[in-house]
XYZ file of C-alpha atoms in Angstrom:
92
model
C -5.671 -9.446 -9.006
C -6.817 -12.990 -9.061
C -9.392 -14.510 -11.386
C -11.734 -11.677 -12.356
C -14.720 -13.934 -11.769
C -13.931 -14.602 -8.133
C -15.801 -12.796 -5.399
C -13.922 -9.898 -3.742
C -13.484 -9.858 0.013
C -13.652 -6.833 2.323
C -9.866 -6.976 2.618
C -9.622 -6.764 -1.211
C -11.830 -3.726 -1.215
C -9.804 -2.086 1.602
C -6.591 -2.689 -0.350
C -8.063 -1.003 -3.432
C -9.306 1.932 -1.404
C -5.815 2.301 0.063
C -4.413 2.269 -3.480
C -6.889 5.000 -4.471
C -5.803 7.057 -1.482
C -2.132 6.812 -2.610
C -3.078 7.797 -6.170
C -5.038 10.740 -4.886
C -2.154 11.879 -2.713
C 0.129 11.613 -5.769
C -2.240 13.898 -7.695
C -3.477 11.282 -10.135
C -7.097 11.576 -8.964
C -9.145 14.521 -7.928
C -11.283 14.267 -4.765
C -14.385 13.833 -6.915
C -12.790 11.003 -8.896
C -11.619 9.460 -5.621
C -15.129 9.598 -4.164
C -16.699 8.121 -7.277
C -14.186 5.314 -7.367
C -14.499 4.449 -3.666
C -18.310 4.159 -4.206
C -17.578 1.741 -7.081
C -15.108 -0.240 -4.932
C -17.635 -0.556 -2.103
C -20.237 -1.819 -4.578
C -17.814 -4.233 -6.362
C -18.604 -7.903 -6.118
C -15.734 -9.496 -8.031
C -12.029 -8.988 -8.639
C -12.975 -7.999 -12.187
C -15.128 -5.202 -10.818
C -12.237 -3.967 -8.629
C -9.818 -4.146 -11.568
C -12.062 -1.887 -13.650
C -11.926 0.785 -10.948
C -8.064 0.982 -10.946
C -7.339 -0.330 -14.462
C -6.206 3.083 -15.756
C -3.889 3.786 -12.849
C -0.186 2.776 -12.693
C 0.705 0.031 -10.214
C 3.711 1.834 -8.801
C 1.700 3.810 -6.286
C 2.126 0.940 -3.836
C 5.290 1.222 -1.684
C 8.091 -0.796 -3.264
C 9.985 -3.655 -1.666
C 13.144 -1.534 -1.988
C 11.621 1.116 0.263
C 10.775 -1.563 2.897
C 14.242 -3.018 2.673
C 15.795 0.436 3.147
C 13.641 1.013 6.245
C 14.747 -2.303 7.734
C 18.375 -1.518 7.012
C 18.036 1.845 8.689
C 16.429 0.286 11.777
C 19.182 -2.346 12.059
C 21.857 0.400 11.706
C 20.175 2.455 14.427
C 20.185 -0.536 16.794
C 23.872 -1.308 16.035
C 24.839 2.348 16.729
C 22.865 2.332 20.026
C 24.518 -0.921 21.125
C 27.976 0.411 20.237
C 27.250 3.573 22.291
C 26.314 1.383 25.279
C 29.378 -0.778 24.925
C 31.720 2.239 24.622
C 30.177 3.916 27.666
C 30.557 0.730 29.789
C 34.252 0.301 28.931
C 35.268 3.927 29.479
């Protein structure tokens, strides 16, 4: 997060709620803990307030850049295979 004294935006709050959803899905938070923390996020005014809500959770719940790169590579490979299939069918 940025300077803890800066005001948090709605987008900042939404990002933290999404992080809490991922942590809950991973089993790090119970539904009661999730609910309590979401209430705290919605009441947060600064980045410092948001940081306190997720300070005890590991940062790796966010999808990694490697996963995004793998998805892009898979999509490119699928397009190449489709193009090759079209080219082969045209020249047969």
